[in-house]
Amino acid sequence: MTLLKVNNLSKKYAEKYAIKDISFEIEQGEFFTLIGPSGAGKTTLLRLIDLLEPPTSGQIEYNGWSLQTLPKKKIVHARREMGFVFQNPVVFSSTVKANVAYGLNFRKLSTDEIDERVQSALDMVGLRGFEERKALTLSGGEIQRVALARTLATEPNLLLLDEATADLDPTNVALIEKVLKKFNKEKEVTIVMATHNFFQAKRLGDSVGFLMEGEMIEIGTTDQIFNNPSDKRTEAFISGEMIY
Amino acid sequence: MIVYNITVIGDMMIFFEALTEALALIFSGDAEIYGIMLLSLRVSGTATFLAACCGIPLGMFLGIRVYIGRRIVNNLVNTFMGLPPVVIGLFVFLALSRSGPMGFLSLLYTPTAMIIAQWILATPIITGITMAAVRSVQNKYRDTALSLGATESQLWFTILKEARISILAGICVAFGQAISEVGAIMIVGGNIRFSTRAMTTAIVLQTRMGIFGLAIALGIILITLAFLVNLIFTTLQEGVEVIR
């Protein structure tokens, strides 16, 4: 079943295209990685999908809903089905526990359910025992993990990750990748992960999209993109010839 | 030289005599002094409360919403933040005087007129500080709150919560400006004994009359009050920091 359908999507900032006429589809339960050099438009694409910005033209369909024509109430509803972990996440000025509970409080869940989900999310990212710590005093890597736990706690159907493991040490990268795989395989959560680390894309993704200068150069299975790319630019990027 | 020394010693004697008298007045529980103090607190406290009620929502609206003429509104609010109290006093006087548009209310030379003048003084201060605070907080937290599923009202509440320390500081500044101003309440209150005589207007009057004891006593009380109010606000802010 197609969960996400992007049709001729473009986004222009001051006459310059950040995203140019992109079209692709993602199936429910798919782990899709977006690779490309810095400034390729990966973050912009994720922001457009999460309705944080309107596109200049084109359409995004999520679960059959045309996101650009949704009324305000439905936009919140659609966003609540998604989760977004930013490249440079911020934490609210409260405890780790309160931070992880933020999205759950927005959904007005019961205290018991919030406590249960917060504990489970903190366990997943290896932050058990951090509940009462002030989030603003955490290190960059810990903040990244709090942000991930905060999003996972909302149990999204579509998880958008923007370089979500960029600030983590190898041990924590392995931990988070394991959590993501588990979420993807066991809970059938669809994941769109932007990364400029193509080894990570190779490890995790079912399919890969190569984005460059706002254009989707190539989309295919991970095996196809990394072993038999059809475009020379993709080949140059994955072979490390392209400087980024 | 001898004449100069005698003059200095004479001045010092006057000062110490006045200071002794002031302390005696404060500790004797002089009804007039405490009446003046309570009036000042009532007028400035009410004006600051009303200014907070108007200034915080207005500042939030102006800070969060994107609208045409935002820069002009910014400049206007900043200009009003520095309005001279005597000018405010003049316009409130003209509005409330018998032939003015609100003359029928018969409010001139009443504590209510003083509250109106100080409310006009304090509102732009709270509005401006709130506007700047929410704008910087919004830039930082908007996307995170929305991606976690916040509705518009939940987003506003989150921004207000994150900006609370700066807003509290704005209220503190506004109260300080209100309780220490003299021009506006002198014009609209008239400095009437046992009715509209506040601490600052009383100090001006007593100094002009050469009654330094009462003036110094009121000066000491004014500084002590300003210190205590600031202490309360600082404690509140620190409380917020602890909660963080």
Tab-separated table of C-alpha atoms in Angstrom:
chain	number	residue	atom	x	y	z
A	1	MET	CA	0.000	0.000	0.000
A	2	THR	CA	1.357	3.426	-0.953
A	3	LEU	CA	1.679	5.625	2.132
A	4	LEU	CA	3.385	8.665	0.686
A	5	LYS	CA	3.072	9.984	-2.825
A	6	VAL	CA	5.017	13.035	-3.922
A	7	ASN	CA	3.939	14.587	-7.235
A	8	ASN	CA	6.003	17.189	-9.123
A	9	LEU	CA	7.029	18.885	-5.879
A	10	SER	CA	9.019	22.123	-6.051
A	11	LYS	CA	10.157	24.646	-3.471
A	12	LYS	CA	11.724	27.947	-4.383
A	13	TYR	CA	13.516	30.373	-2.055
A	14	ALA	CA	14.232	33.774	-3.607
A	15	GLU	CA	14.255	32.542	-7.203
A	16	LYS	CA	16.427	29.531	-6.383
A	17	TYR	CA	14.969	26.037	-6.362
A	18	ALA	CA	15.703	24.047	-3.198
A	19	ILE	CA	13.508	21.235	-4.537
A	20	LYS	CA	12.776	20.918	-8.229
A	21	ASP	CA	9.973	18.849	-9.681
A	22	ILE	CA	10.397	15.778	-7.514
A	23	SER	CA	8.093	12.767	-7.745
A	24	PHE	CA	8.297	9.468	-5.876
A	25	GLU	CA	6.243	6.992	-3.849
A	26	ILE	CA	6.913	5.245	-0.549
A	27	GLU	CA	5.130	2.087	0.590
A	28	GLN	CA	3.808	1.476	4.096
A	29	GLY	CA	6.594	-0.116	6.174
A	30	GLU	CA	9.367	0.907	3.784
A	31	PHE	CA	12.709	2.216	5.041
A	32	PHE	CA	13.620	4.914	2.546
A	33	THR	CA	16.936	6.717	2.785
A	34	LEU	CA	17.631	10.030	1.133
A	35	ILE	CA	21.249	10.514	0.258
A	36	GLY	CA	22.997	13.432	-1.319
A	37	PRO	CA	25.631	16.049	-0.702
A	38	SER	CA	25.101	18.932	1.745
A	39	GLY	CA	22.660	21.481	0.359
A	40	ALA	CA	21.018	18.932	-1.930
A	41	GLY	CA	17.547	19.685	-0.518
A	42	LYS	CA	17.117	16.692	1.823
A	43	THR	CA	16.031	18.798	4.809
A	44	THR	CA	13.677	20.919	2.693
A	45	LEU	CA	12.002	17.803	1.324
A	46	LEU	CA	11.427	16.408	4.827
A	47	ARG	CA	10.062	19.783	6.024
A	48	LEU	CA	7.624	19.863	3.107
A	49	ILE	CA	6.402	16.352	3.906
A	50	ASP	CA	5.846	17.309	7.577
A	51	LEU	CA	3.886	20.408	6.462
A	52	LEU	CA	6.286	22.765	8.193
A	53	GLU	CA	6.485	24.747	4.956
A	54	PRO	CA	4.202	24.934	1.941
A	55	PRO	CA	5.605	23.869	-1.431
A	56	THR	CA	5.848	26.362	-4.292
A	57	SER	CA	4.105	23.835	-6.512
A	58	GLY	CA	3.234	20.144	-6.591
A	59	GLN	CA	1.331	17.829	-4.273
A	60	ILE	CA	2.048	15.476	-1.390
A	61	GLU	CA	-0.402	12.695	-0.685
A	62	TYR	CA	-0.203	10.952	2.669
A	63	ASN	CA	-2.392	7.940	3.328
A	64	GLY	CA	-4.716	9.074	0.572
A	65	TRP	CA	-5.029	12.658	1.900
A	66	SER	CA	-3.860	15.473	-0.304
A	67	LEU	CA	-1.857	17.426	2.298
A	68	GLN	CA	-1.963	20.744	0.471
A	69	THR	CA	-5.730	20.941	0.501
A	70	LEU	CA	-6.294	19.756	4.070
A	71	PRO	CA	-8.198	22.039	6.468
A	72	LYS	CA	-6.250	23.313	9.519
A	73	LYS	CA	-7.658	20.705	11.922
A	74	LYS	CA	-6.761	17.881	9.584
A	75	ILE	CA	-3.231	19.248	9.177
A	76	VAL	CA	-2.632	18.726	12.915
A	77	HIS	CA	-4.170	15.275	12.572
A	78	ALA	CA	-1.829	14.422	9.673
A	79	ARG	CA	1.217	15.792	11.514
A	80	ARG	CA	0.333	13.656	14.532
A	81	GLU	CA	0.702	10.597	12.331
A	82	MET	CA	4.239	11.682	11.530
A	83	GLY	CA	7.330	12.235	13.637
A	84	PHE	CA	10.294	14.422	12.773
A	85	VAL	CA	13.754	14.315	14.327
A	86	PHE	CA	15.708	17.386	13.297
A	87	GLN	CA	19.381	17.616	12.491
A	88	ASN	CA	19.920	20.152	15.283
A	89	PRO	CA	17.186	19.301	17.763
A	90	VAL	CA	16.187	21.633	20.577
A	91	VAL	CA	14.971	20.604	23.996
A	92	PHE	CA	12.365	22.419	26.028
A	93	SER	CA	13.381	24.056	29.298
A	94	SER	CA	12.189	21.207	31.486
A	95	THR	CA	13.279	17.754	32.580
A	96	VAL	CA	14.117	14.922	30.192
A	97	LYS	CA	10.898	13.177	31.214
A	98	ALA	CA	8.791	16.278	30.504
A	99	ASN	CA	10.539	16.680	27.164
A	100	VAL	CA	9.763	13.141	26.072
A	101	ALA	CA	6.159	13.618	27.250
A	102	TYR	CA	5.636	16.803	25.211
A	103	GLY	CA	3.977	15.275	22.157
A	104	LEU	CA	1.944	12.943	24.369
A	105	ASN	CA	0.597	15.889	26.363
A	106	PHE	CA	-0.369	17.590	23.108
A	107	ARG	CA	-2.416	14.454	22.365
A	108	LYS	CA	-3.969	14.634	25.850
A	109	LEU	CA	-3.136	11.031	26.759
A	110	SER	CA	-3.679	9.742	30.298
A	111	THR	CA	-0.893	10.172	32.863
A	112	ASP	CA	-0.402	6.410	33.132
A	113	GLU	CA	-0.037	5.995	29.388
A	114	ILE	CA	2.339	8.955	29.190
A	115	ASP	CA	4.523	7.513	31.984
A	116	GLU	CA	4.587	4.120	30.316
A	117	ARG	CA	5.480	5.487	26.878
A	118	VAL	CA	8.120	7.854	28.270
A	119	GLN	CA	9.832	5.016	30.135
A	120	SER	CA	9.736	2.765	27.112
A	121	ALA	CA	11.131	5.487	24.801
A	122	LEU	CA	13.916	6.368	27.240
A	123	ASP	CA	14.814	2.685	27.544
A	124	MET	CA	15.017	2.392	23.780
A	125	VAL	CA	17.520	5.235	23.411
A	126	GLY	CA	19.547	4.218	26.467
A	127	LEU	CA	18.545	7.152	28.657
A	128	ARG	CA	16.927	5.348	31.576
A	129	GLY	CA	17.832	7.164	34.768
A	130	PHE	CA	17.914	10.540	33.004
A	131	GLU	CA	14.233	11.285	33.703
A	132	GLU	CA	14.732	14.092	36.205
A	133	ARG	CA	17.797	15.639	34.564
A	134	LYS	CA	17.365	19.155	33.162
A	135	ALA	CA	17.331	18.676	29.408
A	136	LEU	CA	19.261	21.901	28.778
A	137	THR	CA	22.259	20.515	30.662
A	138	LEU	CA	22.641	17.455	28.413
A	139	SER	CA	25.390	16.936	25.853
A	140	GLY	CA	24.718	17.196	22.103
A	141	GLY	CA	24.499	13.433	21.676
A	142	GLU	CA	22.156	13.074	24.657
A	143	ILE	CA	19.931	15.853	23.306
A	144	GLN	CA	19.793	14.009	19.989
A	145	ARG	CA	18.679	10.860	21.822
A	146	VAL	CA	16.069	12.796	23.846
A	147	ALA	CA	14.723	14.205	20.577
A	148	LEU	CA	14.508	10.724	19.115
A	149	ALA	CA	12.816	9.337	22.250
A	150	ARG	CA	10.380	12.279	22.205
A	151	THR	CA	9.382	11.427	18.660
A	152	LEU	CA	9.302	7.642	19.112
A	153	ALA	CA	7.055	8.058	22.170
A	154	THR	CA	4.345	9.500	19.911
A	155	GLU	CA	4.390	6.219	17.944
A	156	PRO	CA	4.388	7.805	14.499
A	157	ASN	CA	3.268	5.948	11.413
A	158	LEU	CA	5.771	7.873	9.285
A	159	LEU	CA	9.112	8.762	10.843
A	160	LEU	CA	11.161	11.534	9.232
A	161	LEU	CA	14.795	11.642	10.289
A	162	ASP	CA	17.159	14.399	9.290
A	163	GLU	CA	20.748	13.313	9.966
A	164	ALA	CA	19.424	12.009	13.282
A	165	THR	CA	22.598	10.174	14.239
A	166	ALA	CA	25.066	12.837	13.083
A	167	ASP	CA	26.098	13.908	16.609
A	168	LEU	CA	26.323	10.428	18.092
A	169	ASP	CA	29.307	8.245	18.880
A	170	PRO	CA	29.560	4.845	17.091
A	171	THR	CA	28.092	2.912	20.056
A	172	ASN	CA	25.029	5.136	20.136
A	173	VAL	CA	24.720	5.128	16.354
A	174	ALA	CA	24.540	1.323	16.524
A	175	LEU	CA	21.963	1.531	19.331
A	176	ILE	CA	19.758	3.992	17.433
A	177	GLU	CA	20.038	2.064	14.179
A	178	LYS	CA	18.898	-1.047	16.033
A	179	VAL	CA	15.908	0.826	17.462
A	180	LEU	CA	14.993	2.184	14.035
A	181	LYS	CA	15.230	-1.245	12.445
A	182	LYS	CA	13.056	-2.675	15.197
A	183	PHE	CA	10.455	0.044	14.752
A	184	ASN	CA	10.510	-0.453	11.018
A	185	LYS	CA	10.293	-4.237	10.981
A	186	GLU	CA	8.177	-5.011	14.058
A	187	LYS	CA	5.826	-2.033	14.094
A	188	GLU	CA	5.836	-1.462	10.344
A	189	VAL	CA	6.705	2.192	10.830
A	190	THR	CA	7.597	3.829	7.530
A	191	ILE	CA	10.876	5.683	7.762
A	192	VAL	CA	12.329	8.405	5.561
A	193	MET	CA	15.876	9.088	6.655
A	194	ALA	CA	18.072	11.836	5.221
A	195	THR	CA	21.757	11.145	5.601
A	196	HIS	CA	24.934	12.095	3.855
A	197	ASN	CA	26.505	8.931	5.253
A	198	PHE	CA	25.864	6.438	2.459
A	199	PHE	CA	27.256	3.541	4.501
A	200	GLN	CA	24.362	4.144	6.878
A	201	ALA	CA	21.947	4.317	3.951
A	202	LYS	CA	23.347	1.005	2.736
A	203	ARG	CA	22.992	-0.596	6.173
A	204	LEU	CA	19.436	0.545	6.826
A	205	GLY	CA	17.487	1.347	3.706
A	206	ASP	CA	15.171	-0.848	1.658
A	207	SER	CA	15.287	1.816	-1.007
A	208	VAL	CA	17.374	4.888	-1.653
A	209	GLY	CA	16.802	8.222	-3.331
A	210	PHE	CA	19.796	10.251	-4.493
A	211	LEU	CA	19.134	13.965	-4.305
A	212	MET	CA	21.398	16.598	-5.787
A	213	GLU	CA	20.873	20.334	-6.257
A	214	GLY	CA	17.188	19.920	-5.501
A	215	GLU	CA	16.604	17.205	-8.094
A	216	MET	CA	15.925	13.536	-7.463
A	217	ILE	CA	18.615	12.052	-9.666
A	218	GLU	CA	17.818	8.408	-9.052
A	219	ILE	CA	15.561	6.198	-6.958
A	220	GLY	CA	15.914	2.478	-6.549
A	221	THR	CA	16.468	-0.398	-4.174
A	222	THR	CA	19.515	-0.098	-1.948
A	223	ASP	CA	21.179	-2.925	-3.829
A	224	GLN	CA	20.502	-1.312	-7.184
A	225	ILE	CA	21.680	2.169	-6.215
A	226	PHE	CA	24.875	1.028	-4.528
A	227	ASN	CA	25.814	-1.804	-6.885
A	228	ASN	CA	24.367	-0.783	-10.206
A	229	PRO	CA	23.551	2.942	-10.374
A	230	SER	CA	22.131	4.113	-13.650
A	231	ASP	CA	23.255	7.739	-13.377
A	232	LYS	CA	26.884	8.820	-13.510
A	233	ARG	CA	26.346	11.423	-10.753
A	234	THR	CA	25.037	8.715	-8.410
A	235	GLU	CA	28.034	6.607	-9.239
A	236	ALA	CA	30.392	9.506	-8.584
A	237	PHE	CA	28.720	10.208	-5.233
A	238	ILE	CA	28.755	6.659	-3.901
A	239	SER	CA	32.272	6.012	-5.105
A	240	GLY	CA	33.429	9.057	-3.147
A	241	GLU	CA	34.568	10.925	-6.252
A	242	MET	CA	32.066	13.679	-5.613
A	243	ILE	CA	33.346	16.136	-3.041
A	244	TYR	CA	30.629	17.208	-0.614
B	1	MET	CA	38.263	78.168	53.401
B	2	ILE	CA	36.844	78.434	56.937
B	3	VAL	CA	33.502	79.689	55.572
B	4	TYR	CA	33.422	76.760	53.103
B	5	ASN	CA	34.116	74.249	55.865
B	6	ILE	CA	31.399	75.726	58.051
B	7	THR	CA	28.933	75.488	55.099
B	8	VAL	CA	29.828	71.846	54.465
B	9	ILE	CA	29.504	70.969	58.140
B	10	GLY	CA	26.166	72.823	58.192
B	11	ASP	CA	24.907	70.835	55.177
B	12	MET	CA	26.034	67.562	56.759
B	13	MET	CA	24.196	68.483	59.951
B	14	ILE	CA	21.008	69.163	57.973
B	15	PHE	CA	21.378	65.831	56.180
B	16	PHE	CA	21.928	63.842	59.372
B	17	GLU	CA	19.092	65.613	61.144
B	18	ALA	CA	16.814	64.854	58.188
B	19	LEU	CA	17.983	61.258	58.098
B	20	THR	CA	17.339	60.813	61.829
B	21	GLU	CA	13.898	62.333	61.403
B	22	ALA	CA	13.236	60.080	58.400
B	23	LEU	CA	14.151	56.932	60.329
B	24	ALA	CA	12.028	58.087	63.246
B	25	LEU	CA	9.097	58.648	60.884
B	26	ILE	CA	9.499	55.227	59.289
B	27	PHE	CA	9.714	53.348	62.575
B	28	SER	CA	7.008	55.391	64.301
B	29	GLY	CA	4.488	53.979	61.824
B	30	ASP	CA	3.428	57.441	60.642
B	31	ALA	CA	-0.035	57.012	59.113
B	32	GLU	CA	0.523	59.563	56.333
B	33	ILE	CA	3.758	57.922	55.167
B	34	TYR	CA	2.222	54.464	55.077
B	35	GLY	CA	-0.897	55.844	53.381
B	36	ILE	CA	1.285	57.354	50.652
B	37	MET	CA	3.221	54.096	50.331
B	38	LEU	CA	0.070	52.003	50.034
B	39	LEU	CA	-1.382	54.368	47.429
B	40	SER	CA	1.798	54.123	45.350
B	41	LEU	CA	1.739	50.348	45.564
B	42	ARG	CA	-1.961	50.199	44.713
B	43	VAL	CA	-1.656	52.537	41.722
B	44	SER	CA	1.550	51.055	40.253
B	45	GLY	CA	0.572	47.469	41.098
B	46	THR	CA	-2.846	47.800	39.445
B	47	ALA	CA	-1.385	49.616	36.425
B	48	THR	CA	1.288	46.924	35.977
B	49	PHE	CA	-1.268	44.125	36.385
B	50	LEU	CA	-3.549	45.683	33.761
B	51	ALA	CA	-0.561	46.338	31.493
B	52	ALA	CA	0.454	42.678	31.796
B	53	CYS	CA	-3.103	41.572	30.972
B	54	CYS	CA	-3.002	43.644	27.763
B	55	GLY	CA	0.712	43.610	26.954
B	56	ILE	CA	1.393	39.866	27.135
B	57	PRO	CA	-1.348	38.775	24.679
B	58	LEU	CA	-0.637	41.771	22.424
B	59	GLY	CA	3.115	41.118	22.487
B	60	MET	CA	2.521	37.446	21.732
B	61	PHE	CA	0.229	38.260	18.838
B	62	LEU	CA	2.625	40.823	17.372
B	63	GLY	CA	5.608	38.546	17.928
B	64	ILE	CA	4.185	35.315	16.546
B	65	ARG	CA	1.963	36.421	13.679
B	66	VAL	CA	3.410	37.362	10.332
B	67	TYR	CA	1.630	40.409	8.943
B	68	ILE	CA	2.138	43.311	6.589
B	69	GLY	CA	3.767	46.296	8.303
B	70	ARG	CA	5.494	44.220	10.959
B	71	ARG	CA	8.551	46.479	10.877
B	72	ILE	CA	6.451	49.599	11.364
B	73	VAL	CA	4.641	47.987	14.302
B	74	ASN	CA	8.050	47.084	15.785
B	75	ASN	CA	9.218	50.666	15.530
B	76	LEU	CA	5.972	51.973	16.986
B	77	VAL	CA	6.115	49.651	19.990
B	78	ASN	CA	9.771	50.529	20.583
B	79	THR	CA	8.944	54.231	20.382
B	80	PHE	CA	6.097	53.860	22.865
B	81	MET	CA	8.413	51.966	25.223
B	82	GLY	CA	10.355	55.184	25.679
B	83	LEU	CA	7.416	57.577	25.978
B	84	PRO	CA	8.206	60.360	28.475
B	85	PRO	CA	5.799	60.103	31.451
B	86	VAL	CA	5.032	63.841	31.333
B	87	VAL	CA	3.783	63.482	27.763
B	88	ILE	CA	1.551	60.587	28.825
B	89	GLY	CA	0.370	62.727	31.748
B	90	LEU	CA	-0.407	65.606	29.402
B	91	PHE	CA	-2.531	63.489	27.039
B	92	VAL	CA	-4.359	61.685	29.836
B	93	PHE	CA	-5.001	65.068	31.447
B	94	LEU	CA	-6.452	66.441	28.200
B	95	ALA	CA	-8.591	63.324	27.742
B	96	LEU	CA	-9.937	63.380	31.300
B	97	SER	CA	-10.302	67.121	31.795
B	98	ARG	CA	-13.842	68.439	31.934
B	99	SER	CA	-13.832	69.534	28.294
B	100	GLY	CA	-11.979	66.400	27.113
B	101	PRO	CA	-13.552	63.347	25.415
B	102	MET	CA	-13.681	61.422	28.697
B	103	GLY	CA	-14.368	64.374	30.960
B	104	PHE	CA	-17.847	63.063	31.780
B	105	LEU	CA	-16.206	60.285	33.832
B	106	SER	CA	-14.881	62.848	36.352
B	107	LEU	CA	-11.699	60.869	36.882
B	108	LEU	CA	-9.173	63.683	36.859
B	109	TYR	CA	-7.256	64.027	40.161
B	110	THR	CA	-8.264	60.543	41.301
B	111	PRO	CA	-6.123	57.417	41.801
B	112	THR	CA	-7.938	55.918	38.787
B	113	ALA	CA	-6.507	58.665	36.558
B	114	MET	CA	-3.056	57.828	37.928
B	115	ILE	CA	-3.616	54.134	37.165
B	116	ILE	CA	-4.655	54.990	33.587
B	117	ALA	CA	-1.509	57.092	33.061
B	118	GLN	CA	0.794	54.407	34.452
B	119	TRP	CA	-1.029	51.687	32.521
B	120	ILE	CA	-0.277	53.612	29.317
B	121	LEU	CA	3.347	53.890	30.451
B	122	ALA	CA	3.734	50.198	31.369
B	123	THR	CA	1.807	48.502	28.532
B	124	PRO	CA	4.277	49.216	25.700
B	125	ILE	CA	7.161	48.051	27.898
B	126	ILE	CA	5.535	44.666	28.572
B	127	THR	CA	4.302	44.422	24.969
B	128	GLY	CA	7.748	45.171	23.520
B	129	ILE	CA	9.638	42.799	25.791
B	130	THR	CA	7.059	40.022	25.270
B	131	MET	CA	7.179	40.556	21.495
B	132	ALA	CA	10.961	40.247	21.367
B	133	ALA	CA	10.983	37.271	23.735
B	134	VAL	CA	8.360	35.213	21.903
B	135	ARG	CA	9.919	35.994	18.546
B	136	SER	CA	13.265	34.537	19.554
B	137	VAL	CA	11.632	31.563	21.285
B	138	GLN	CA	9.353	30.949	18.325
B	139	ASN	CA	12.266	30.730	15.921
B	140	LYS	CA	13.774	28.090	18.161
B	141	TYR	CA	10.743	25.996	19.138
B	142	ARG	CA	8.039	26.444	16.469
B	143	ASP	CA	9.043	23.556	14.227
B	144	THR	CA	9.679	21.183	17.123
B	145	ALA	CA	6.316	21.898	18.750
B	146	LEU	CA	4.419	21.610	15.464
B	147	SER	CA	6.171	18.392	14.478
B	148	LEU	CA	5.229	16.938	17.871
B	149	GLY	CA	1.587	17.571	17.012
B	150	ALA	CA	0.835	20.914	18.668
B	151	THR	CA	-2.356	22.707	17.719
B	152	GLU	CA	-2.144	26.467	17.282
B	153	SER	CA	-3.192	27.155	20.887
B	154	GLN	CA	-0.748	24.506	22.189
B	155	LEU	CA	1.998	26.155	20.125
B	156	TRP	CA	1.197	29.571	21.646
B	157	PHE	CA	1.181	28.088	25.148
B	158	THR	CA	4.523	26.351	24.527
B	159	ILE	CA	6.077	29.590	23.286
B	160	LEU	CA	4.665	31.504	26.261
B	161	LYS	CA	6.088	28.889	28.616
B	162	GLU	CA	9.538	29.050	27.050
B	163	ALA	CA	9.533	32.875	27.072
B	164	ARG	CA	8.295	33.193	30.651
B	165	ILE	CA	11.553	34.378	32.205
B	166	SER	CA	11.933	37.274	29.768
B	167	ILE	CA	8.259	38.184	30.167
B	168	LEU	CA	8.657	38.178	33.955
B	169	ALA	CA	11.640	40.504	33.546
B	170	GLY	CA	9.454	42.770	31.380
B	171	ILE	CA	6.801	42.963	34.107
B	172	CYS	CA	9.529	43.790	36.628
B	173	VAL	CA	10.894	46.617	34.450
B	174	ALA	CA	7.389	47.988	33.852
B	175	PHE	CA	6.608	48.034	37.581
B	176	GLY	CA	9.918	49.753	38.284
B	177	GLN	CA	9.148	52.425	35.688
B	178	ALA	CA	5.634	52.912	37.018
B	179	ILE	CA	6.472	53.243	40.698
B	180	SER	CA	9.399	55.578	40.079
B	181	GLU	CA	7.777	57.964	37.594
B	182	VAL	CA	6.591	61.332	38.791
B	183	GLY	CA	5.576	63.425	35.763
B	184	ALA	CA	2.396	61.638	34.709
B	185	ILE	CA	0.838	61.117	38.123
B	186	MET	CA	1.715	64.640	39.167
B	187	ILE	CA	-0.278	66.010	36.204
B	188	VAL	CA	-3.305	63.693	36.353
B	189	GLY	CA	-3.342	63.041	40.098
B	190	GLY	CA	-2.655	66.566	41.277
B	191	ASN	CA	-0.659	65.417	44.340
B	192	ILE	CA	-3.623	65.930	46.670
B	193	ARG	CA	-2.875	65.096	50.305
B	194	PHE	CA	-4.583	61.937	51.590
B	195	SER	CA	-6.011	61.308	48.113
B	196	THR	CA	-3.568	61.211	45.203
B	197	ARG	CA	-0.227	61.892	46.853
B	198	ALA	CA	2.143	59.114	45.851
B	199	MET	CA	5.717	58.570	47.032
B	200	THR	CA	7.418	60.275	44.092
B	201	THR	CA	5.108	63.301	44.009
B	202	ALA	CA	5.387	63.642	47.788
B	203	ILE	CA	9.186	63.599	47.569
B	204	VAL	CA	9.118	66.407	44.977
B	205	LEU	CA	6.768	68.492	47.113
B	206	GLN	CA	8.591	67.965	50.424
B	207	THR	CA	11.958	68.740	48.834
B	208	ARG	CA	10.629	71.973	47.358
B	209	MET	CA	9.259	72.914	50.792
B	210	GLY	CA	12.566	72.045	52.444
B	211	ILE	CA	10.993	69.277	54.572
B	212	PHE	CA	13.773	66.796	53.989
B	213	GLY	CA	12.896	64.333	56.749
B	214	LEU	CA	9.668	63.182	55.129
B	215	ALA	CA	11.275	63.288	51.657
B	216	ILE	CA	14.181	61.079	52.755
B	217	ALA	CA	11.828	58.717	54.597
B	218	LEU	CA	9.776	58.268	51.432
B	219	GLY	CA	12.950	57.909	49.370
B	220	ILE	CA	14.183	55.113	51.654
B	221	ILE	CA	10.808	53.371	51.479
B	222	LEU	CA	10.714	53.725	47.672
B	223	ILE	CA	14.167	52.210	47.259
B	224	THR	CA	13.344	49.432	49.744
B	225	LEU	CA	10.094	48.654	47.916
B	226	ALA	CA	11.850	48.612	44.543
B	227	PHE	CA	14.445	46.271	46.042
B	228	LEU	CA	11.811	43.981	47.562
B	229	VAL	CA	9.751	43.803	44.373
B	230	ASN	CA	12.862	43.005	42.361
B	231	LEU	CA	13.829	40.396	44.937
B	232	ILE	CA	10.421	38.747	44.575
B	233	PHE	CA	10.697	38.708	40.783
B	234	THR	CA	14.281	37.431	40.912
B	235	THR	CA	13.200	34.657	43.284
B	236	LEU	CA	10.359	33.789	40.921
B	237	GLN	CA	12.765	33.714	37.982
B	238	GLU	CA	15.183	31.546	39.906
B	239	GLY	CA	12.262	29.287	40.778
B	240	VAL	CA	11.571	28.960	37.080
B	241	GLU	CA	15.254	28.223	36.471
B	242	VAL	CA	15.148	25.500	39.132
B	243	ILE	CA	12.098	23.982	37.448
B	244	ARG	CA	14.087	24.048	34.193
